[in-house]
Amino acid sequence: MIISPRRKRVARLRELMERGGVDALLVTHIPNVFYLSGFTGDSGALLVEQSRATLFTDSRFTTQAGEELAPTRIGLKIVKGSLGAAAAGAELARRRFRGRAAFEGARVTVAEAARMRKASGGKIRWRAVVGWVEQLRRVKDEDEIERMREAAQLGSKVIVEVLSLIRPGVRECDLAAEIEFRMRRGGASGPAFETIVASGPRGALPHARATTKAFRPNELVVIDMGAILRHYCSDLTRTVYLGRAPSRVRQWYRAVAEAQVAACQTLRPGAPCAAPDSAARDVLRGYGLEKAFIHSTGHGLGIEVHEEPRLGRGQSLPLDASSVVTIEPGVYLEGAGGVRIEDDVLVLPGGPEVLTDAPRDFLEL
Ligand code: ZN
Ligand code: ZN
């Protein structure tokens, strides 16, 4: 018999709950609710206990939730308004639940927690726990890896297509619109984040938004984009030069490309999460560019564009097999521009698999 991926995820969460001394966990972070239940609505709360699990949502989602929960063993309760967390608390009180209950401490507002406590009648002792479902999400199962491959392929295809549209006079916002349009035509439900197109000196801002600035000859263009496809994100960056690049710009590109390869080579299950970051920094130091690298080397990727694990300085947690992470070193030179190369990489025992296959050679357009 094939056990659905979601039933396995709930089973793994129950093991964590048992070890952590929790009998009922209220999951309110929507990406976590989706991960465990398959429910894609934007309002709901999932109550997981050892012997049952129940999704609380409102009447807008009755049909949809019924269909999405069908492959799972999760029950459905339709509640009034969009107060799933409070309804779950009230349900526990009604059943005279006397076990140990917990909620997602990093995800619940003070007002929600107060409502939940009030609804559960003051008899239930709630405890905040942090990052339990996120910990499970660090390791992708086969179903997730398949979706992430597709999201990465779509992102790669679109970035290659739009490179041919870059020429002087085209504006950053035109290119960003073209990218988002093509991702949607490719089946994406939307961009994974606001598409970044940063040309010339604006490229020195790692998170520059696309503006109405037109591309000019002899400048760098940084494009950072990603698609959400079947609920999973891709995230990739390419940098090109408009014209023939001066040797210092080629040197920046070479340094970043080498830093990226060095960081990727450290990606092994069990290696510390800081390893790719220090490998990238070592290469950039060799080029005298370490001060120009002003962010961390990468982040986990999945249902959300930034998730566990973080690949930065001081991260001592070991990398897991079947994690998907970005590797995105960059250099940012005020007044001149930026260079960043970013790919999505699956960590495997036999060595990393790069999911984003857009070419990385330095392009002079
Ligand atoms: Zn990115
Ligand atoms: Zn990223």
Coordinates of C-alpha atoms and ligand atoms in Angstrom, one line a residue:
M1 CA 0.0 0.0 0.0
I2 CA 1.3 3.5 -0.9
I3 CA 1.1 5.9 2.1
S4 CA 0.5 9.5 0.8
P5 CA 3.4 11.9 1.5
R6 CA 1.1 14.0 3.7
R7 CA 0.3 11.1 6.0
K8 CA 4.0 10.5 6.4
R9 CA 4.6 14.1 7.2
V10 CA 1.9 14.1 9.9
A11 CA 3.3 10.9 11.3
R12 CA 6.8 12.5 11.5
L13 CA 5.3 15.5 13.3
R14 CA 3.6 13.2 15.8
E15 CA 7.0 11.7 16.6
L16 CA 8.3 15.2 17.3
M17 CA 5.3 15.9 19.4
E18 CA 5.8 12.7 21.4
R19 CA 9.4 13.5 22.0
G20 CA 8.6 17.1 22.9
G21 CA 5.8 16.2 25.4
V22 CA 3.0 17.7 23.4
D23 CA -0.4 16.0 22.9
A24 CA -2.0 18.6 20.6
L25 CA -0.2 21.0 18.3
L26 CA -2.1 23.8 16.7
V27 CA -0.5 24.7 13.4
T28 CA -1.5 28.2 12.1
H29 CA 1.3 29.1 9.7
I30 CA -0.4 28.7 6.4
P31 CA 2.6 27.1 4.5
N32 CA 2.8 24.6 7.4
V33 CA -0.9 23.9 7.2
F34 CA -0.5 23.3 3.4
Y35 CA 2.6 21.1 3.9
L36 CA 0.7 18.8 6.4
S37 CA -2.8 18.8 5.0
G38 CA -2.7 19.9 1.3
F39 CA -5.2 22.6 2.1
T40 CA -4.5 25.6 -0.2
G41 CA -6.8 28.2 1.3
D42 CA -5.3 31.2 2.9
S43 CA -7.2 31.0 6.1
G44 CA -7.3 28.0 8.5
A45 CA -5.7 26.2 11.4
L46 CA -4.8 22.5 11.7
L47 CA -5.0 20.8 15.1
V48 CA -2.8 17.7 15.2
E49 CA -3.3 15.1 18.0
Q50 CA -1.9 11.6 18.2
S51 CA -5.2 10.0 17.3
R52 CA -6.7 12.6 15.0
A53 CA -6.1 15.8 13.0
T54 CA -8.7 18.4 12.2
L55 CA -8.6 21.4 9.9
F56 CA -10.6 24.4 10.9
T57 CA -11.6 26.9 8.2
D58 CA -14.5 29.0 7.1
S59 CA -17.4 28.4 4.7
R60 CA -15.6 30.0 1.7
F61 CA -13.4 26.9 1.6
T62 CA -16.0 24.1 2.3
T63 CA -15.8 22.5 -1.1
Q64 CA -12.2 23.1 -1.7
A65 CA -11.1 21.8 1.7
G66 CA -13.2 18.7 1.3
E67 CA -11.5 17.9 -2.0
E68 CA -8.0 18.7 -0.8
L69 CA -8.3 16.7 2.5
A70 CA -9.8 13.6 0.7
P71 CA -6.4 11.8 0.3
T72 CA -5.6 12.4 4.0
R73 CA -7.2 11.3 7.2
I74 CA -7.7 14.8 8.3
G75 CA -11.2 15.9 9.5
L76 CA -12.8 19.1 8.5
K77 CA -14.7 21.6 10.7
I78 CA -16.2 24.7 9.1
V79 CA -16.3 27.6 11.5
K80 CA -17.8 31.1 11.4
G81 CA -15.5 33.9 10.4
S82 CA -11.8 33.4 9.9
L83 CA -10.8 32.5 13.4
G84 CA -9.6 28.9 13.0
A85 CA -7.1 29.0 15.9
A86 CA -9.8 30.2 18.3
A87 CA -12.2 27.5 17.0
A88 CA -9.6 24.8 17.5
G89 CA -9.1 26.0 21.1
A90 CA -12.9 26.0 21.7
E91 CA -13.1 22.5 20.3
L92 CA -10.4 21.2 22.8
A93 CA -12.4 22.9 25.6
R94 CA -15.6 21.3 24.5
R95 CA -14.0 17.9 24.6
R96 CA -12.6 18.6 28.0
F97 CA -9.1 18.0 26.7
R98 CA -6.6 17.7 29.6
G99 CA -3.4 17.0 27.7
R100 CA -0.4 19.2 26.9
A101 CA -1.3 21.7 24.1
A102 CA 1.1 23.8 22.1
F103 CA 0.9 26.4 19.4
E104 CA 3.5 27.8 16.9
G105 CA 5.1 30.5 19.0
A106 CA 6.9 32.3 16.1
R107 CA 3.7 32.4 14.0
V108 CA 0.9 33.6 16.3
T109 CA 0.2 37.2 17.1
V110 CA -0.3 38.3 20.7
A111 CA -4.0 39.0 19.9
E112 CA -4.5 35.5 18.3
A113 CA -2.9 33.8 21.3
A114 CA -5.2 35.7 23.7
R115 CA -8.3 34.8 21.6
M116 CA -7.2 31.2 21.5
R117 CA -6.7 31.0 25.3
K118 CA -10.0 32.7 25.9
A119 CA -11.8 30.3 23.6
S120 CA -10.3 27.3 25.3
G121 CA -11.9 28.4 28.6
G122 CA -8.8 28.9 30.6
K123 CA -8.5 25.2 31.5
I124 CA -5.9 24.3 28.9
R125 CA -2.3 25.1 29.5
W126 CA -0.8 26.3 26.2
R127 CA 2.9 26.3 25.5
A128 CA 4.6 28.0 22.6
V129 CA 6.9 25.8 20.5
V130 CA 9.0 27.1 17.6
G131 CA 10.0 25.6 14.3
W132 CA 8.7 22.0 14.5
V133 CA 7.0 21.8 11.1
E134 CA 9.8 24.0 9.6
Q135 CA 12.3 21.4 10.8
L136 CA 10.4 18.7 8.9
R137 CA 10.3 20.9 5.8
R138 CA 14.1 21.1 5.7
V139 CA 14.1 17.6 4.2
K140 CA 12.1 17.4 1.0
D141 CA 10.3 14.1 0.0
E142 CA 10.1 12.8 -3.5
D143 CA 6.8 14.6 -4.3
E144 CA 8.4 17.9 -3.2
I145 CA 11.7 17.4 -5.1
E146 CA 9.7 16.7 -8.3
R147 CA 7.8 20.0 -7.9
M148 CA 10.9 21.9 -7.1
R149 CA 12.6 20.5 -10.2
E150 CA 9.7 21.8 -12.3
A151 CA 9.8 25.2 -10.7
A152 CA 13.5 25.4 -11.2
Q153 CA 13.2 24.4 -14.8
L154 CA 10.5 27.0 -15.5
G155 CA 12.6 29.8 -13.9
S156 CA 15.6 28.7 -15.9
K157 CA 13.7 28.6 -19.2
V158 CA 12.2 32.1 -18.6
I159 CA 15.5 33.7 -17.6
V160 CA 17.2 32.4 -20.7
E161 CA 14.4 33.7 -22.9
V162 CA 14.4 37.2 -21.5
L163 CA 18.1 37.7 -21.7
S164 CA 17.7 38.2 -25.5
L165 CA 15.3 41.1 -24.7
I166 CA 17.9 43.1 -22.8
R167 CA 19.2 46.1 -24.9
P168 CA 19.7 49.8 -24.3
G169 CA 16.4 51.6 -23.9
V170 CA 14.4 48.7 -22.5
R171 CA 13.3 49.6 -18.9
E172 CA 13.9 47.5 -15.8
C173 CA 10.1 47.3 -15.3
D174 CA 9.5 46.1 -18.9
L175 CA 11.8 43.2 -18.3
A176 CA 10.3 42.4 -14.9
A177 CA 6.8 42.4 -16.4
E178 CA 8.0 40.1 -19.3
I179 CA 9.5 37.7 -16.8
E180 CA 6.4 37.5 -14.6
F181 CA 4.1 37.2 -17.7
R182 CA 6.2 34.3 -19.1
M183 CA 6.3 32.5 -15.8
R184 CA 2.5 32.7 -15.6
R185 CA 2.2 31.4 -19.2
G186 CA 4.4 28.5 -18.0
G187 CA 1.9 27.6 -15.4
A188 CA 3.2 29.5 -12.4
S189 CA 0.6 30.8 -9.9
G190 CA 2.8 33.9 -9.6
P191 CA 6.4 35.1 -8.9
A192 CA 8.0 33.7 -5.8
F193 CA 8.9 37.3 -4.8
E194 CA 8.9 40.7 -6.4
T195 CA 11.2 40.2 -9.5
I196 CA 14.5 42.1 -9.2
V197 CA 15.9 43.9 -12.2
A198 CA 18.8 46.2 -11.3
S199 CA 20.9 47.9 -13.8
G200 CA 24.1 50.0 -13.6
P201 CA 24.8 51.5 -10.1
R202 CA 21.4 50.2 -8.9
G203 CA 22.8 46.7 -9.0
A204 CA 24.8 47.6 -5.9
L205 CA 21.6 47.3 -4.0
P206 CA 21.0 43.5 -3.5
H207 CA 17.2 43.9 -3.2
A208 CA 16.6 46.7 -5.7
R209 CA 13.1 46.7 -7.1
A210 CA 12.6 47.1 -10.9
T211 CA 12.1 50.8 -11.7
T212 CA 11.4 52.8 -14.9
K213 CA 15.1 53.2 -15.4
A214 CA 16.2 52.2 -19.0
F215 CA 19.2 50.0 -19.6
R216 CA 22.2 51.9 -20.9
P217 CA 25.3 50.7 -22.8
N218 CA 28.2 49.6 -20.7
E219 CA 26.4 48.6 -17.5
L220 CA 25.8 45.4 -15.5
V221 CA 22.2 44.1 -15.2
V222 CA 21.3 41.8 -12.3
I223 CA 18.1 39.7 -12.7
D224 CA 16.8 37.8 -9.6
M225 CA 13.6 36.0 -10.2
G226 CA 11.6 32.8 -9.3
A227 CA 8.3 31.1 -10.0
I228 CA 5.8 29.5 -7.7
L229 CA 4.8 26.3 -9.6
R230 CA 2.5 23.7 -7.9
H231 CA 3.1 25.6 -4.6
Y232 CA 6.9 25.3 -4.7
C233 CA 9.3 28.1 -5.4
S234 CA 12.4 28.6 -7.5
D235 CA 14.9 31.5 -7.0
L236 CA 17.7 32.3 -9.4
T237 CA 19.9 35.2 -10.4
R238 CA 21.9 35.9 -13.5
T239 CA 24.1 39.0 -14.3
V240 CA 24.9 40.2 -17.8
Y241 CA 26.8 43.2 -19.2
L242 CA 25.6 45.5 -21.9
G243 CA 28.6 45.9 -24.2
R244 CA 32.2 44.7 -23.9
A245 CA 33.0 44.5 -20.2
P246 CA 36.2 46.1 -18.8
S247 CA 38.6 43.7 -17.2
R248 CA 37.7 44.7 -13.6
V249 CA 34.1 43.7 -14.3
R250 CA 35.2 40.4 -15.8
Q251 CA 37.3 39.9 -12.7
W252 CA 34.3 40.5 -10.4
Y253 CA 32.2 38.0 -12.4
R254 CA 35.0 35.4 -12.3
A255 CA 35.4 35.8 -8.5
V256 CA 31.6 35.3 -7.9
A257 CA 31.4 32.3 -10.3
E258 CA 34.4 30.7 -8.5
A259 CA 32.9 31.5 -5.1
Q260 CA 29.6 29.8 -6.2
V261 CA 31.4 26.6 -7.3
A262 CA 33.4 26.5 -4.1
A263 CA 30.3 26.9 -2.0
C264 CA 28.4 24.2 -4.0
Q265 CA 31.3 21.8 -3.4
T266 CA 30.8 21.9 0.3
L267 CA 27.2 20.8 0.1
R268 CA 27.2 17.3 1.7
P269 CA 24.8 15.9 4.2
G270 CA 26.3 16.4 7.6
A271 CA 28.5 19.4 6.6
P272 CA 27.8 22.5 8.8
C273 CA 25.4 25.0 7.3
A274 CA 28.2 27.6 7.6
A275 CA 30.5 25.7 5.2
P276 CA 29.3 27.0 1.9
D277 CA 29.4 30.6 3.3
S278 CA 33.0 30.3 4.4
A279 CA 34.0 28.7 1.2
A280 CA 32.5 31.5 -0.9
R281 CA 34.1 34.1 1.4
D282 CA 37.5 32.5 1.1
V283 CA 37.4 32.8 -2.7
L284 CA 36.2 36.4 -2.6
R285 CA 38.9 37.3 -0.1
G286 CA 41.5 36.0 -2.6
Y287 CA 40.2 38.6 -5.0
G288 CA 40.1 41.3 -2.4
L289 CA 36.3 41.4 -2.6
E290 CA 35.3 40.0 0.8
K291 CA 34.0 43.4 1.9
A292 CA 31.8 43.6 -1.2
F293 CA 29.9 40.5 -0.3
I294 CA 27.2 41.9 2.1
H295 CA 24.7 39.1 2.6
S296 CA 24.8 35.4 3.4
T297 CA 25.5 32.7 0.8
G298 CA 22.1 31.1 0.6
H299 CA 18.9 29.8 2.2
G300 CA 16.5 26.9 2.1
L301 CA 13.8 27.0 -0.5
G302 CA 10.5 25.2 -0.8
I303 CA 6.9 26.2 -0.2
E304 CA 8.4 29.5 0.9
V305 CA 11.2 31.4 -0.8
H306 CA 13.1 31.7 2.4
E307 CA 13.0 28.8 4.7
E308 CA 15.3 26.5 6.7
P309 CA 18.2 26.0 6.6
R310 CA 20.1 29.3 6.5
L311 CA 23.5 29.2 4.9
G312 CA 25.4 31.9 6.7
R313 CA 28.1 32.6 9.2
G314 CA 27.7 30.9 12.6
Q315 CA 25.2 28.3 11.4
S316 CA 26.4 25.1 13.1
L317 CA 23.5 22.8 12.3
P318 CA 24.4 20.1 9.8
L319 CA 23.0 20.0 6.3
D320 CA 20.4 17.3 5.7
A321 CA 20.2 15.1 2.6
S322 CA 17.3 16.1 0.4
S323 CA 17.4 19.8 1.5
V324 CA 17.1 22.3 -1.3
V325 CA 19.1 25.5 -0.9
T326 CA 20.1 28.5 -2.9
I327 CA 23.8 29.3 -3.5
E328 CA 24.0 33.0 -4.2
P329 CA 27.3 34.8 -3.6
G330 CA 27.5 38.3 -5.0
V331 CA 29.7 41.5 -4.9
Y332 CA 28.2 45.0 -4.6
L333 CA 30.4 48.0 -5.6
E334 CA 28.8 51.3 -4.7
G335 CA 28.5 53.6 -7.7
A336 CA 29.5 50.8 -10.2
G337 CA 26.9 48.0 -9.8
G338 CA 26.6 44.4 -8.7
V339 CA 27.3 40.8 -9.7
R340 CA 25.3 37.9 -8.3
I341 CA 24.9 34.3 -9.5
E342 CA 22.2 32.2 -7.8
D343 CA 21.2 28.6 -8.3
D344 CA 18.9 26.1 -6.5
V345 CA 20.7 23.0 -5.4
L346 CA 19.5 19.7 -4.0
V347 CA 21.8 18.3 -1.3
L348 CA 22.4 14.5 -1.9
P349 CA 24.8 12.0 -0.4
G350 CA 26.5 11.4 -3.8
G351 CA 27.1 15.2 -4.3
P352 CA 24.9 18.2 -5.0
E353 CA 22.4 18.4 -7.9
V354 CA 21.9 21.8 -9.4
L355 CA 18.2 22.2 -10.3
T356 CA 18.4 25.5 -12.2
D357 CA 20.1 24.8 -15.5
A358 CA 20.3 28.2 -17.1
P359 CA 23.9 28.8 -18.4
R360 CA 26.2 30.6 -16.0
D361 CA 28.8 31.9 -18.6
F362 CA 29.4 35.6 -18.5
L363 CA 27.2 37.2 -21.2
E364 CA 28.2 40.4 -22.9
L365 CA 25.2 41.5 -24.9
Ligands
ZN1 ZN 17.1 35.3 -5.5
ZN2 ZN 17.7 33.7 -2.8

